[in-house]
XYZ file of C-alpha atoms in Angstrom:
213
model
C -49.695 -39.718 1.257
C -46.903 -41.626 -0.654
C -43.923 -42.468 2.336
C -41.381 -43.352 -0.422
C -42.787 -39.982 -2.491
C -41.981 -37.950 0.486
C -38.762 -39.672 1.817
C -37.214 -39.220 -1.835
C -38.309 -35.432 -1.187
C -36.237 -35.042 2.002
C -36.039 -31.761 3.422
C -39.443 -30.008 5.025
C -41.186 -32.773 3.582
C -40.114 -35.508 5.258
C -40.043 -33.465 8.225
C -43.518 -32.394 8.223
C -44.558 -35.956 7.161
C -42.429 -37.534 10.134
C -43.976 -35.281 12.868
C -47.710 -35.769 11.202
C -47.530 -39.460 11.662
C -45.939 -38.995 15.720
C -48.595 -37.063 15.967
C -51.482 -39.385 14.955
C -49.578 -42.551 16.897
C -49.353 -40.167 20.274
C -52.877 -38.982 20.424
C -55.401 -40.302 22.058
C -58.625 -40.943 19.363
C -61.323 -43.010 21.418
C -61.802 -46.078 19.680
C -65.526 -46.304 20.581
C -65.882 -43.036 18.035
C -66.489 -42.699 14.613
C -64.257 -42.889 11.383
C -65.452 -39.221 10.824
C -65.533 -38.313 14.045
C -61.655 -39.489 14.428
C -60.999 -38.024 11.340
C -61.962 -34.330 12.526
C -59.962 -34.598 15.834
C -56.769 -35.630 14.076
C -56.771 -32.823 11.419
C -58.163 -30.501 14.752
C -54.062 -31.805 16.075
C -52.998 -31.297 12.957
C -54.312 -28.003 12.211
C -53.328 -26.989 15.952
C -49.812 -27.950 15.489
C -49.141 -25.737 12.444
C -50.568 -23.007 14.805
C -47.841 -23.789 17.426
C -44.886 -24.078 15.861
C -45.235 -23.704 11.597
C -43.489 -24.683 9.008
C -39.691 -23.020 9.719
C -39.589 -23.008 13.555
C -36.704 -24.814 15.254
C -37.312 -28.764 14.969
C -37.088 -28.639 18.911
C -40.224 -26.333 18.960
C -42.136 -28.351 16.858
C -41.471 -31.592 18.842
C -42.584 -29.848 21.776
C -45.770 -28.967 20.229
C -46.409 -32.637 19.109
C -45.351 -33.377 22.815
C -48.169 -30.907 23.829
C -51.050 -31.983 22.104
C -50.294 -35.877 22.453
C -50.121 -34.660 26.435
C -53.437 -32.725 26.189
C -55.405 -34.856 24.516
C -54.284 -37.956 27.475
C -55.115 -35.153 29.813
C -58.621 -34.686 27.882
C -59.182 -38.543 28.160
C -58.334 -38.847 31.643
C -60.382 -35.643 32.881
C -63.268 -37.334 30.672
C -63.486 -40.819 32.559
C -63.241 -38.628 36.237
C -66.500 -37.188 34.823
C -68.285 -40.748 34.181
C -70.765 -41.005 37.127
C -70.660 -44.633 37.122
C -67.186 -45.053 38.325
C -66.059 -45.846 41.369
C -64.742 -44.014 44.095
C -61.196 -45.160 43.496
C -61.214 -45.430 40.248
C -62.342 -41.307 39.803
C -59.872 -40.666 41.697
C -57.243 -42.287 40.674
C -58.194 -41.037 36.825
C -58.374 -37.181 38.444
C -54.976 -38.164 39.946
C -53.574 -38.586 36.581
C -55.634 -35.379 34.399
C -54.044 -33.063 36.937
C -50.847 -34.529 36.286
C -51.338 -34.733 32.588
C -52.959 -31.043 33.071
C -49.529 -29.667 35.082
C -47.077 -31.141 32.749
C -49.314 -29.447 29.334
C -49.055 -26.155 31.386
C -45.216 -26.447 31.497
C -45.290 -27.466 28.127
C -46.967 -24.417 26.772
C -45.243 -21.835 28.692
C -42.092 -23.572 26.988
C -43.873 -23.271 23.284
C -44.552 -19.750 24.462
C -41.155 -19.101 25.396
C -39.656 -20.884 22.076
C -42.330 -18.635 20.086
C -40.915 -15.135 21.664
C -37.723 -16.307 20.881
C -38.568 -17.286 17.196
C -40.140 -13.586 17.068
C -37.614 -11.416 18.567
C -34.919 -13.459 15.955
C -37.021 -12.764 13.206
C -37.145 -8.937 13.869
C -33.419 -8.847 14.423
C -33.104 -10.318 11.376
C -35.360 -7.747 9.742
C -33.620 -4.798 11.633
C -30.147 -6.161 10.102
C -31.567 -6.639 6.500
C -33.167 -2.744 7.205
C -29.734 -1.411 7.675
C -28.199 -3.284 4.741
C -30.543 -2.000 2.503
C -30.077 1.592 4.239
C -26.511 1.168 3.985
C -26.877 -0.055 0.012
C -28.818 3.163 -0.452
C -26.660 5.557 0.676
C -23.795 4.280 -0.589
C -25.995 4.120 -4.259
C -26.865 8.143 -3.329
C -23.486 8.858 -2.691
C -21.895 7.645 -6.096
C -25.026 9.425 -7.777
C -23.963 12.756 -5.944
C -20.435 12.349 -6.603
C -21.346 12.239 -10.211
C -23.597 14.767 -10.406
C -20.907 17.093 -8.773
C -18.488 15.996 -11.776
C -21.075 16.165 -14.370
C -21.785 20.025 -12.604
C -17.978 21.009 -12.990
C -17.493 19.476 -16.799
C -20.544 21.523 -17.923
C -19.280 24.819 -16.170
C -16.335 24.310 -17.612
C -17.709 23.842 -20.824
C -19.446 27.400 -20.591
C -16.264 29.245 -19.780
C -14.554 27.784 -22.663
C -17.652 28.718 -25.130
C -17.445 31.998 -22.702
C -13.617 33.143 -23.978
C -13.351 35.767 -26.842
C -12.538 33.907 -30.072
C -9.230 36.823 -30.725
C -7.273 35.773 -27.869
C -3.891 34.975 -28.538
C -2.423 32.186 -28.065
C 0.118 31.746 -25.638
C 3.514 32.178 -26.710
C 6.196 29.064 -27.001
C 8.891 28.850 -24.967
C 11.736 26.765 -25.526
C 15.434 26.502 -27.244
C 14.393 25.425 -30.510
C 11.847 28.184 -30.878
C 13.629 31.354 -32.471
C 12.638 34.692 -30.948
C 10.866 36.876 -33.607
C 13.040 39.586 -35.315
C 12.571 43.105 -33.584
C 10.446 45.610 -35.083
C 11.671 49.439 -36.235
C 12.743 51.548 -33.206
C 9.922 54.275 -32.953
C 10.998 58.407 -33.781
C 12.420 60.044 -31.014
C 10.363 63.525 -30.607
C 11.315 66.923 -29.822
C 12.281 66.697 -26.233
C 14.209 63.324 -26.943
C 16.497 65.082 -29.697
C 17.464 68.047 -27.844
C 18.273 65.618 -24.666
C 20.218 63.182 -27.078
C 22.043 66.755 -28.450
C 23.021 67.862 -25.073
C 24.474 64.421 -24.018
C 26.537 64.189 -27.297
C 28.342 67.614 -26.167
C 28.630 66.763 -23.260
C 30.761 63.624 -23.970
C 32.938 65.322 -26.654
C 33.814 67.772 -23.961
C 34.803 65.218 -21.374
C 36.612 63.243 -24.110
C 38.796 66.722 -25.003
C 39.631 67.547 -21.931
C 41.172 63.798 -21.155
């Protein structure tokens, strides 16, 4: 791991980097172990921390979780040298004394991981129910405009048939305006036999009524 690599990254990172190394100065590795033997329980805390509170979680949850495991592992130690059968009365105790401290305060600890974690969940889920009902939204809004212009692509080819529909010898509307002339009137059509006679009878009749004046 190159510090000066990862503090020119910044960001997640540095981050990750930061709480690795708190992590490895907080724990408690017996120094009477192995190289390998430390080696496995620090990429155990390692590996359990990513479990806890990944990559994205508040910063506050993954303190917490460093917190816990630094916490556990003193409880682990403490619990450990209660069980040596060589040590004194006092000295048990006093070391049992402390693990069920250290024990109590990982319990609180966890409950608050657990609490952070719901909280982390129930977030993520409201954020997926609100990005649901954008994309909902997006898609009926997308539906709508494609109804709206099939509905107008409907009419235009309707319309298209009723022109095709229309009898080529209709005529065409007449135009109406001043500076169109009226056509010329055509020959008045023969009067037949009834129309003469009545056309005779009122022609007496006015030459009467204009002798008698």
């Amino acid at each position: 791991m190159d510090p000066y690599k990862i503090v020119a990254e910044g960001g997640e990172a540095l981050i990750a980097g930061w709480l690795g190394v708190t992590l490895t100065a907080g724990l408690r590795l017996p120094e009477d172990e192995s190289e390998d033997r430390r080696e496995f329980l620090l990429a155990g805390a390692k590996a359990a921390l990513e479990q806890l509170a990944p990559a994205g979680a508040w910063l506050g949850e993954r303190l917490q979780a460093v917190q816990f495991l630094c916490a556990h592992s003193a409880a682990m130690h403490w619990q450990a040298s209660a069980n040596t059968p060589d040590l004194g009365e006092q000295v048990r105790h006093r070391a049992q004394r402390f693990a069920t401290q250290m024990m109590a305060l990982t319990s609180r600890q966890l409950s608050t991981l657990a609490r952070l974690r719901d909280q982390r969940r129930r977030e993520a889920e409201a954020d997926e129910r609100q990005a649901w009902r954008q994309e909902a939204h997006a898609t009926k809004q997308q539906l709508a405009r494609g109804g709206a212009f099939t509905a107008e692509l409907e009419r235009m080819m309707k319309l298209s048939d009723e022109v095709e529909a229309m009898p080529e010898t209709t005529a065409a509307p007449k135009a109406v305006g001043a500076g169109v002339p009226e056509p010329p009137p055509g020959p008045a059509p023969a009067l037949n036999r009834r129309e003469r006679r009545a056309l005779k009878r009122l022609d007496r009749k006015q030459r009467r009524r204009a002798g008698a004046e």
